[in-house]
Amino acid sequence: MIENSVGYFQLPFAVAPGITINGKLHPLIPLVIEETSVVAGLCKSILFTNSHGTISASQSGDGFIGQIHFPNIKNVENFELSILACKDYLLTKANQGPCENMVQRGGGVKDITVRLITRNDGKTMGVIHVLVDTKDAMGANTINQTCEYLKPMVEAASGEQALLCILSNYNTEKITKVEITIEGIDETLAKRIEEASVIAQFDHYRAVTHNKGIMNGMDAICLATGNDWRALEAGMHGFAARNGQYRGLSNWVSEGKQLKGILEGPINVGIVGGVTNIHPLAALALRCLKVESSTELAYVIGAIGIIQNFAALRALVTDGIAKGHMRLHLKNLLKQTDATEPEQEKALKLLEKIFDTKHYVSANDAHNVLKELRS
Ligand code: MEV
């Protein structure tokens, strides 16, 4: 799959219980992640939300944006007109050329639009958006090829010079929205979770961490299913800053014993093409999920994002995050020493006692406990 490969770098592959979205059960959630406690927190919250909540999801639009950039337009009045005048020709050429296969699958280039942006130095940039419906593929290669194929045509039509073509990972043409409604939750807890989500709307230092917790779950499915999690991350963070301030990606609102969470963003993933088809574990992960379209996969990823967020906020506003993380963290601390397995078991108990009294444990404690055991 990549160049200069000298081996494999393995990560844990976990599963979490299934979830139901829009009435459809996705029986098992595959997760690839190295971080302690993410899966445990998620599983606990899935069990809770499965028995107390319902999840619905929707997606607006079906396009994916490819861009052709003109950094310095000479004839600003003519640029947009010249491109729009040959739009039908460009659509036909692209759909008969690089997008032919996508058209056969019901997709293809749907529209071409033009944006003009004024730079700080007063010059005008032109950006052509090529909107491609990639159906169940993420379609990055096809979008890039299509933009490169159209580039000489739009240069000739406008008399302007393009600098670069590439898809945009900030795809506002297809936004996934997931809503979870939890009933019968403790009122104080619900209010505290709402307050925690308000903090992430107004303090961007907190918003980044809030969103990191959401991405813990979303990235883990992306990775398991062979999707590009860097693309997902980039798009979601762009969306978090869409109004000029970086904010939390989720909003929680409570009313008595009811708590509602909403998460929105450009979750652009595929279930065909790319690594999804050639990596056997990605294929297995997709089978676990029983998703029939890229839209359904986006729904699951969004739903796991908001449930993971619920897990983190619930821990943060009650016991604090350290307690839940501690047991596995202590095990990992001991793995960093040369303790044998039987020693690790004994040392773990001692470290737990230290945590209970001091409320924190460090790598030094792990070494000291081991020394004590050995002496
Ligand atoms: C840790 O990986 C994720 C959290 O920091 C998320 C959050 O603070 O909301 C616990």
Short mmCIF file of C-alpha atoms and ligand atoms in Angstrom, two decimals:
data_model
loop_
_atom_site.label_atom_id
_atom_site.label_comp_id
_atom_site.label_asym_id
_atom_site.label_seq_id
_atom_site.Cartn_x
_atom_site.Cartn_y
_atom_site.Cartn_z
CA MET A 1 0.00 0.00 0.00
CA ILE A 2 2.87 2.43 0.67
CA GLU A 3 6.45 3.03 -0.42
CA ASN A 4 9.57 1.89 1.46
CA SER A 5 7.56 -0.40 3.72
CA VAL A 6 9.78 -2.53 5.96
CA GLY A 7 7.06 -4.20 8.03
CA TYR A 8 3.82 -3.63 9.88
CA PHE A 9 3.11 -1.46 12.91
CA GLN A 10 0.27 -3.09 14.78
CA LEU A 11 -2.38 -1.39 16.85
CA PRO A 12 -5.07 -2.99 19.02
CA PHE A 13 -8.33 -3.84 17.22
CA ALA A 14 -11.25 -3.75 19.70
CA VAL A 15 -15.00 -4.08 19.37
CA ALA A 16 -17.79 -2.30 21.21
CA PRO A 17 -21.47 -3.27 21.45
CA GLY A 18 -23.69 -2.36 18.53
CA ILE A 19 -25.87 0.72 18.24
CA THR A 20 -29.17 1.42 16.50
CA ILE A 21 -29.43 4.46 14.22
CA ASN A 22 -32.68 5.44 12.49
CA GLY A 23 -34.05 2.08 13.65
CA LYS A 24 -31.25 0.05 12.02
CA LEU A 25 -28.93 -2.04 14.18
CA HIS A 26 -25.19 -1.94 13.51
CA PRO A 27 -24.30 -5.05 15.49
CA LEU A 28 -20.66 -4.52 16.40
CA ILE A 29 -18.46 -1.40 16.42
CA PRO A 30 -14.85 -2.01 15.33
CA LEU A 31 -12.26 0.33 16.86
CA VAL A 32 -8.54 0.63 16.23
CA ILE A 33 -6.88 2.80 18.86
CA GLU A 34 -3.89 2.74 21.19
CA GLU A 35 -5.28 4.92 24.01
CA THR A 36 -6.19 3.38 27.34
CA SER A 37 -9.82 3.69 28.51
CA VAL A 38 -11.36 5.01 25.30
CA VAL A 39 -12.97 1.66 24.51
CA ALA A 40 -13.99 1.02 28.13
CA GLY A 41 -15.65 4.45 28.42
CA LEU A 42 -17.36 4.01 25.08
CA CYS A 43 -18.70 0.53 25.90
CA LYS A 44 -20.13 1.70 29.21
CA SER A 45 -21.83 4.64 27.53
CA ILE A 46 -23.14 2.55 24.61
CA LEU A 47 -24.80 0.19 27.09
CA PHE A 48 -26.31 3.17 28.89
CA THR A 49 -27.50 4.98 25.75
CA ASN A 50 -28.81 1.74 24.22
CA SER A 51 -31.11 1.31 27.19
CA HIS A 52 -31.99 4.99 27.72
CA GLY A 53 -31.70 6.63 24.34
CA THR A 54 -32.45 6.80 20.64
CA ILE A 55 -30.17 7.92 17.85
CA SER A 56 -31.23 9.54 14.61
CA ALA A 57 -29.02 10.75 11.79
CA SER A 58 -29.32 12.60 8.50
CA GLN A 59 -27.07 13.89 5.77
CA SER A 60 -27.48 17.04 3.70
CA GLY A 61 -26.24 17.01 0.11
CA ASP A 62 -24.25 14.44 -1.79
CA GLY A 63 -21.36 16.37 -3.26
CA PHE A 64 -17.64 16.40 -2.69
CA ILE A 65 -15.65 19.52 -3.50
CA GLY A 66 -12.69 19.44 -5.86
CA GLN A 67 -10.90 22.78 -6.28
CA ILE A 68 -9.00 24.46 -9.13
CA HIS A 69 -7.15 27.51 -7.79
CA PHE A 70 -6.24 30.66 -9.72
CA PRO A 71 -4.14 32.77 -7.31
CA ASN A 72 -4.21 36.00 -9.30
CA ILE A 73 -7.03 36.72 -11.74
CA LYS A 74 -6.26 39.40 -14.33
CA ASN A 75 -9.73 39.88 -15.76
CA VAL A 76 -12.04 39.55 -12.76
CA GLU A 77 -15.28 40.47 -14.62
CA ASN A 78 -14.67 37.85 -17.28
CA PHE A 79 -13.56 34.95 -15.05
CA GLU A 80 -16.84 33.69 -13.62
CA LEU A 81 -18.78 34.35 -16.85
CA SER A 82 -16.26 32.49 -18.99
CA ILE A 83 -16.35 29.41 -16.75
CA LEU A 84 -20.13 29.32 -16.38
CA ALA A 85 -20.53 29.76 -20.16
CA CYS A 86 -18.82 26.42 -20.77
CA LYS A 87 -20.15 24.65 -17.66
CA ASP A 88 -22.25 22.08 -19.58
CA TYR A 89 -19.29 21.25 -21.81
CA LEU A 90 -17.02 20.79 -18.75
CA LEU A 91 -19.61 18.59 -17.00
CA THR A 92 -19.98 16.38 -20.09
CA LYS A 93 -16.21 16.07 -20.62
CA ALA A 94 -15.61 15.15 -16.95
CA ASN A 95 -18.47 12.66 -16.83
CA GLN A 96 -17.36 10.98 -20.05
CA GLY A 97 -13.71 11.05 -18.94
CA PRO A 98 -12.32 10.56 -15.41
CA CYS A 99 -15.77 10.25 -13.81
CA GLU A 100 -17.14 7.67 -16.27
CA ASN A 101 -17.12 4.89 -13.66
CA MET A 102 -18.75 7.11 -11.08
CA VAL A 103 -21.50 7.98 -13.52
CA GLN A 104 -22.09 4.26 -14.03
CA ARG A 105 -22.53 3.95 -10.25
CA GLY A 106 -25.07 6.81 -10.24
CA GLY A 107 -22.64 9.59 -9.34
CA GLY A 108 -20.30 11.88 -11.28
CA VAL A 109 -19.73 15.62 -11.55
CA LYS A 110 -22.99 17.40 -10.67
CA ASP A 111 -22.07 21.05 -10.75
CA ILE A 112 -19.32 23.60 -11.24
CA THR A 113 -19.33 26.86 -9.29
CA VAL A 114 -16.96 29.82 -9.03
CA ARG A 115 -15.75 31.78 -6.02
CA LEU A 116 -13.79 35.03 -6.00
CA ILE A 117 -11.66 35.99 -3.00
CA THR A 118 -9.89 39.30 -2.42
CA ARG A 119 -6.37 38.91 -1.09
CA ASN A 120 -4.70 41.27 1.40
CA ASP A 121 -2.60 42.76 -1.42
CA GLY A 122 -5.78 43.68 -3.34
CA LYS A 123 -5.38 40.96 -5.98
CA THR A 124 -8.30 38.61 -6.68
CA MET A 125 -8.13 34.86 -6.39
CA GLY A 126 -10.48 32.64 -8.36
CA VAL A 127 -11.53 29.20 -7.16
CA ILE A 128 -13.50 26.75 -9.24
CA HIS A 129 -15.44 24.18 -7.25
CA VAL A 130 -16.08 20.92 -9.06
CA LEU A 131 -18.86 19.14 -7.18
CA VAL A 132 -18.58 15.39 -7.52
CA ASP A 133 -21.01 12.81 -6.17
CA THR A 134 -18.66 9.96 -5.30
CA LYS A 135 -21.45 7.59 -4.12
CA ASP A 136 -20.04 4.98 -1.72
CA ALA A 137 -16.40 5.77 -2.36
CA MET A 138 -14.51 8.59 -0.69
CA GLY A 139 -13.28 9.17 -4.23
CA ALA A 140 -10.23 11.32 -3.50
CA ASN A 141 -8.24 10.05 -6.50
CA THR A 142 -11.10 10.51 -8.94
CA ILE A 143 -11.81 14.04 -7.70
CA ASN A 144 -8.16 15.02 -8.02
CA GLN A 145 -7.88 13.47 -11.48
CA THR A 146 -11.06 15.23 -12.59
CA CYS A 147 -9.80 18.64 -11.45
CA GLU A 148 -6.45 18.08 -13.18
CA TYR A 149 -8.26 16.94 -16.33
CA LEU A 150 -10.44 20.07 -16.36
CA LYS A 151 -7.60 22.46 -15.53
CA PRO A 152 -6.34 23.11 -19.11
CA MET A 153 -9.96 23.51 -20.29
CA VAL A 154 -10.84 26.15 -17.70
CA GLU A 155 -7.51 27.90 -18.29
CA ALA A 156 -8.27 28.07 -22.01
CA ALA A 157 -11.85 29.23 -21.41
CA SER A 158 -10.88 32.00 -18.98
CA GLY A 159 -7.49 32.99 -20.33
CA GLU A 160 -6.21 32.78 -16.74
CA GLN A 161 -3.53 30.60 -15.21
CA ALA A 162 -4.32 28.01 -12.54
CA LEU A 163 -1.75 27.12 -9.89
CA LEU A 164 -3.07 23.95 -8.28
CA CYS A 165 -5.92 21.46 -8.13
CA ILE A 166 -6.94 19.26 -5.21
CA LEU A 167 -10.07 18.14 -3.37
CA SER A 168 -11.09 20.09 -0.27
CA ASN A 169 -11.23 18.11 2.96
CA TYR A 170 -13.56 20.80 4.25
CA ASN A 171 -16.54 19.46 2.39
CA THR A 172 -19.53 21.62 3.27
CA GLU A 173 -21.53 20.01 0.45
CA LYS A 174 -22.21 16.92 2.56
CA ILE A 175 -22.83 17.47 6.27
CA THR A 176 -23.76 14.61 8.57
CA LYS A 177 -25.92 15.35 11.61
CA VAL A 178 -26.40 12.91 14.48
CA GLU A 179 -28.83 13.43 17.35
CA ILE A 180 -29.04 11.36 20.50
CA THR A 181 -31.89 11.69 22.97
CA ILE A 182 -31.36 10.16 26.39
CA GLU A 183 -34.37 9.73 28.68
CA GLY A 184 -34.46 9.06 32.41
CA ILE A 185 -30.99 10.36 33.17
CA ASP A 186 -30.17 11.90 36.54
CA GLU A 187 -31.19 15.57 36.30
CA THR A 188 -28.08 16.95 37.97
CA LEU A 189 -25.82 14.88 35.75
CA ALA A 190 -27.71 16.04 32.64
CA LYS A 191 -27.34 19.69 33.69
CA ARG A 192 -23.63 19.25 34.38
CA ILE A 193 -23.08 17.69 30.94
CA GLU A 194 -24.96 20.59 29.34
CA GLU A 195 -22.73 23.06 31.22
CA ALA A 196 -19.62 21.18 30.10
CA SER A 197 -20.72 21.50 26.48
CA VAL A 198 -21.35 25.23 26.96
CA ILE A 199 -17.76 25.64 28.18
CA ALA A 200 -16.54 24.07 24.90
CA GLN A 201 -18.61 26.58 22.91
CA PHE A 202 -16.90 29.58 24.49
CA ASP A 203 -13.37 28.59 25.47
CA HIS A 204 -11.39 27.31 22.54
CA TYR A 205 -8.70 25.84 24.80
CA ARG A 206 -11.38 23.55 26.18
CA ALA A 207 -13.08 23.13 22.77
CA VAL A 208 -9.96 21.52 21.30
CA THR A 209 -9.84 18.91 24.09
CA HIS A 210 -13.61 18.39 23.96
CA ASN A 211 -13.29 17.69 20.24
CA LYS A 212 -10.25 15.49 20.76
CA GLY A 213 -12.45 13.25 22.89
CA ILE A 214 -15.05 13.11 20.11
CA MET A 215 -12.37 12.24 17.57
CA ASN A 216 -11.11 9.40 19.83
CA GLY A 217 -14.18 7.43 18.81
CA MET A 218 -14.57 8.73 15.26
CA ASP A 219 -10.94 8.15 14.29
CA ALA A 220 -10.94 4.67 15.78
CA ILE A 221 -13.71 3.50 13.40
CA CYS A 222 -12.16 5.38 10.51
CA LEU A 223 -8.89 3.58 11.06
CA ALA A 224 -10.56 0.19 11.52
CA THR A 225 -12.48 0.57 8.25
CA GLY A 226 -9.44 1.70 6.25
CA ASN A 227 -10.67 5.28 5.92
CA ASP A 228 -8.48 8.37 5.96
CA TRP A 229 -8.73 9.64 9.53
CA ARG A 230 -6.46 12.64 8.84
CA ALA A 231 -8.98 13.83 6.26
CA LEU A 232 -11.79 13.36 8.77
CA GLU A 233 -9.84 15.25 11.46
CA ALA A 234 -8.97 18.14 9.14
CA GLY A 235 -12.57 18.51 7.96
CA MET A 236 -14.10 18.29 11.43
CA HIS A 237 -11.70 20.89 12.89
CA GLY A 238 -12.39 23.19 9.93
CA PHE A 239 -16.10 22.80 10.67
CA ALA A 240 -15.51 23.52 14.36
CA ALA A 241 -14.08 26.90 13.33
CA ARG A 242 -16.67 27.66 10.63
CA ASN A 243 -17.97 30.82 12.32
CA GLY A 244 -14.56 32.31 12.97
CA GLN A 245 -14.14 30.85 16.45
CA TYR A 246 -13.11 27.28 17.14
CA ARG A 247 -15.94 25.64 19.12
CA GLY A 248 -16.99 22.26 20.46
CA LEU A 249 -18.40 19.99 17.75
CA SER A 250 -21.22 18.77 19.97
CA ASN A 251 -23.99 20.51 21.88
CA TRP A 252 -25.82 19.01 24.83
CA VAL A 253 -29.13 20.39 26.10
CA SER A 254 -30.95 19.07 29.15
CA GLU A 255 -34.56 19.33 30.20
CA GLY A 256 -35.34 17.60 33.46
CA LYS A 257 -34.49 13.93 33.00
CA GLN A 258 -33.94 14.27 29.26
CA LEU A 259 -30.57 15.01 27.67
CA LYS A 260 -30.16 15.70 23.94
CA GLY A 261 -26.84 15.73 22.13
CA ILE A 262 -26.19 16.92 18.59
CA LEU A 263 -23.05 16.52 16.54
CA GLU A 264 -22.59 17.80 13.01
CA GLY A 265 -19.75 17.85 10.54
CA PRO A 266 -18.28 16.78 7.22
CA ILE A 267 -17.87 13.04 7.78
CA ASN A 268 -16.62 11.96 4.37
CA VAL A 269 -15.81 8.28 4.27
CA GLY A 270 -16.10 5.38 1.85
CA ILE A 271 -17.06 1.72 1.92
CA VAL A 272 -15.65 0.94 -1.53
CA GLY A 273 -12.34 1.82 -3.14
CA GLY A 274 -9.11 2.86 -1.48
CA VAL A 275 -7.83 0.73 1.39
CA THR A 276 -11.35 -0.38 2.39
CA ASN A 277 -11.22 -3.12 -0.24
CA ILE A 278 -7.61 -4.23 -0.10
CA HIS A 279 -7.04 -4.44 3.66
CA PRO A 280 -8.59 -7.66 4.99
CA LEU A 281 -9.19 -6.20 8.47
CA ALA A 282 -10.89 -3.13 7.02
CA ALA A 283 -13.21 -5.45 5.10
CA LEU A 284 -13.89 -7.39 8.31
CA ALA A 285 -14.59 -4.15 10.21
CA LEU A 286 -17.13 -3.11 7.57
CA ARG A 287 -18.82 -6.50 7.89
CA CYS A 288 -19.07 -6.07 11.69
CA LEU A 289 -20.83 -2.76 11.16
CA LYS A 290 -23.30 -4.02 8.56
CA VAL A 291 -23.30 -0.71 6.72
CA GLU A 292 -24.74 -0.64 3.23
CA SER A 293 -23.59 2.80 2.14
CA SER A 294 -20.98 5.44 2.91
CA THR A 295 -23.84 7.49 4.41
CA GLU A 296 -24.60 4.75 6.93
CA LEU A 297 -20.92 4.54 7.83
CA ALA A 298 -20.87 8.32 8.36
CA TYR A 299 -23.90 7.97 10.66
CA VAL A 300 -22.15 5.33 12.78
CA ILE A 301 -18.95 7.39 12.98
CA GLY A 302 -20.92 10.48 14.05
CA ALA A 303 -22.95 8.51 16.59
CA ILE A 304 -19.83 6.98 18.13
CA GLY A 305 -18.32 10.48 18.26
CA ILE A 306 -21.21 11.84 20.31
CA ILE A 307 -21.41 8.76 22.58
CA GLN A 308 -17.65 8.97 23.18
CA ASN A 309 -18.17 12.64 24.05
CA PHE A 310 -20.94 11.68 26.48
CA ALA A 311 -18.58 9.15 28.11
CA ALA A 312 -15.84 11.77 28.54
CA LEU A 313 -18.16 14.51 29.82
CA ARG A 314 -19.91 12.15 32.23
CA ALA A 315 -16.56 11.13 33.71
CA LEU A 316 -15.26 14.71 33.80
CA VAL A 317 -18.28 16.17 35.60
CA THR A 318 -18.51 13.33 38.14
CA ASP A 319 -15.47 11.32 39.34
CA GLY A 320 -12.94 13.08 37.10
CA ILE A 321 -11.12 11.38 34.28
CA ALA A 322 -8.19 9.99 36.30
CA LYS A 323 -10.19 7.40 38.23
CA GLY A 324 -11.58 5.63 35.19
CA HIS A 325 -8.24 5.71 33.41
CA MET A 326 -6.24 4.62 36.40
CA ARG A 327 -6.27 0.83 36.34
CA LEU A 328 -5.09 0.55 32.74
CA HIS A 329 -2.74 3.49 33.20
CA LEU A 330 -1.14 1.73 36.18
CA LYS A 331 -0.73 -1.42 34.09
CA ASN A 332 0.94 0.62 31.36
CA LEU A 333 3.24 2.26 33.94
CA LEU A 334 4.30 -1.19 35.10
CA LYS A 335 4.92 -2.32 31.53
CA GLN A 336 7.49 0.46 31.30
CA THR A 337 9.48 -1.25 34.07
CA ASP A 338 11.20 -4.63 33.83
CA ALA A 339 8.58 -6.26 36.12
CA THR A 340 7.71 -9.87 35.33
CA GLU A 341 4.03 -10.78 34.92
CA PRO A 342 3.61 -12.10 38.50
CA GLU A 343 5.42 -9.02 39.83
CA GLN A 344 3.13 -6.77 37.77
CA GLU A 345 0.05 -8.33 39.38
CA LYS A 346 1.33 -7.70 42.91
CA ALA A 347 2.66 -4.24 42.08
CA LEU A 348 -0.68 -3.25 40.55
CA LYS A 349 -2.47 -3.80 43.86
CA LEU A 350 0.11 -1.68 45.69
CA LEU A 351 -0.14 1.10 43.11
CA GLU A 352 -3.92 1.10 43.43
CA LYS A 353 -3.56 1.64 47.17
CA ILE A 354 -1.16 4.54 46.53
CA PHE A 355 -3.68 6.08 44.12
CA ASP A 356 -6.48 5.74 46.66
CA THR A 357 -4.52 7.65 49.29
CA LYS A 358 -2.54 10.16 47.21
CA HIS A 359 -5.01 10.51 44.26
CA TYR A 360 -2.15 10.39 41.78
CA VAL A 361 0.50 7.89 40.76
CA SER A 362 3.70 8.48 38.81
CA ALA A 363 6.31 6.36 37.00
CA ASN A 364 8.52 6.80 40.09
CA ASP A 365 5.85 5.14 42.23
CA ALA A 366 5.87 2.14 39.86
CA HIS A 367 9.67 1.81 40.17
CA ASN A 368 9.56 2.26 43.97
CA VAL A 369 6.84 -0.35 44.41
CA LEU A 370 8.83 -2.81 42.34
CA LYS A 371 11.96 -2.15 44.37
CA GLU A 372 9.98 -2.72 47.55
CA LEU A 373 8.56 -6.01 46.24
CA ARG A 374 11.98 -7.26 45.24
CA SER A 375 13.56 -6.38 48.54
C1 MEV B 1 -8.82 12.07 26.31
O1 MEV B 1 -8.31 11.30 25.27
C2 MEV B 1 -10.11 12.72 25.90
C3 MEV B 1 -10.70 13.70 26.90
O2 MEV B 1 -9.71 14.67 27.26
C4 MEV B 1 -11.87 14.36 26.24
C5 MEV B 1 -12.47 15.51 27.01
O3 MEV B 1 -11.75 16.14 27.82
O4 MEV B 1 -13.65 15.81 26.76
C6 MEV B 1 -11.09 13.00 28.18
#
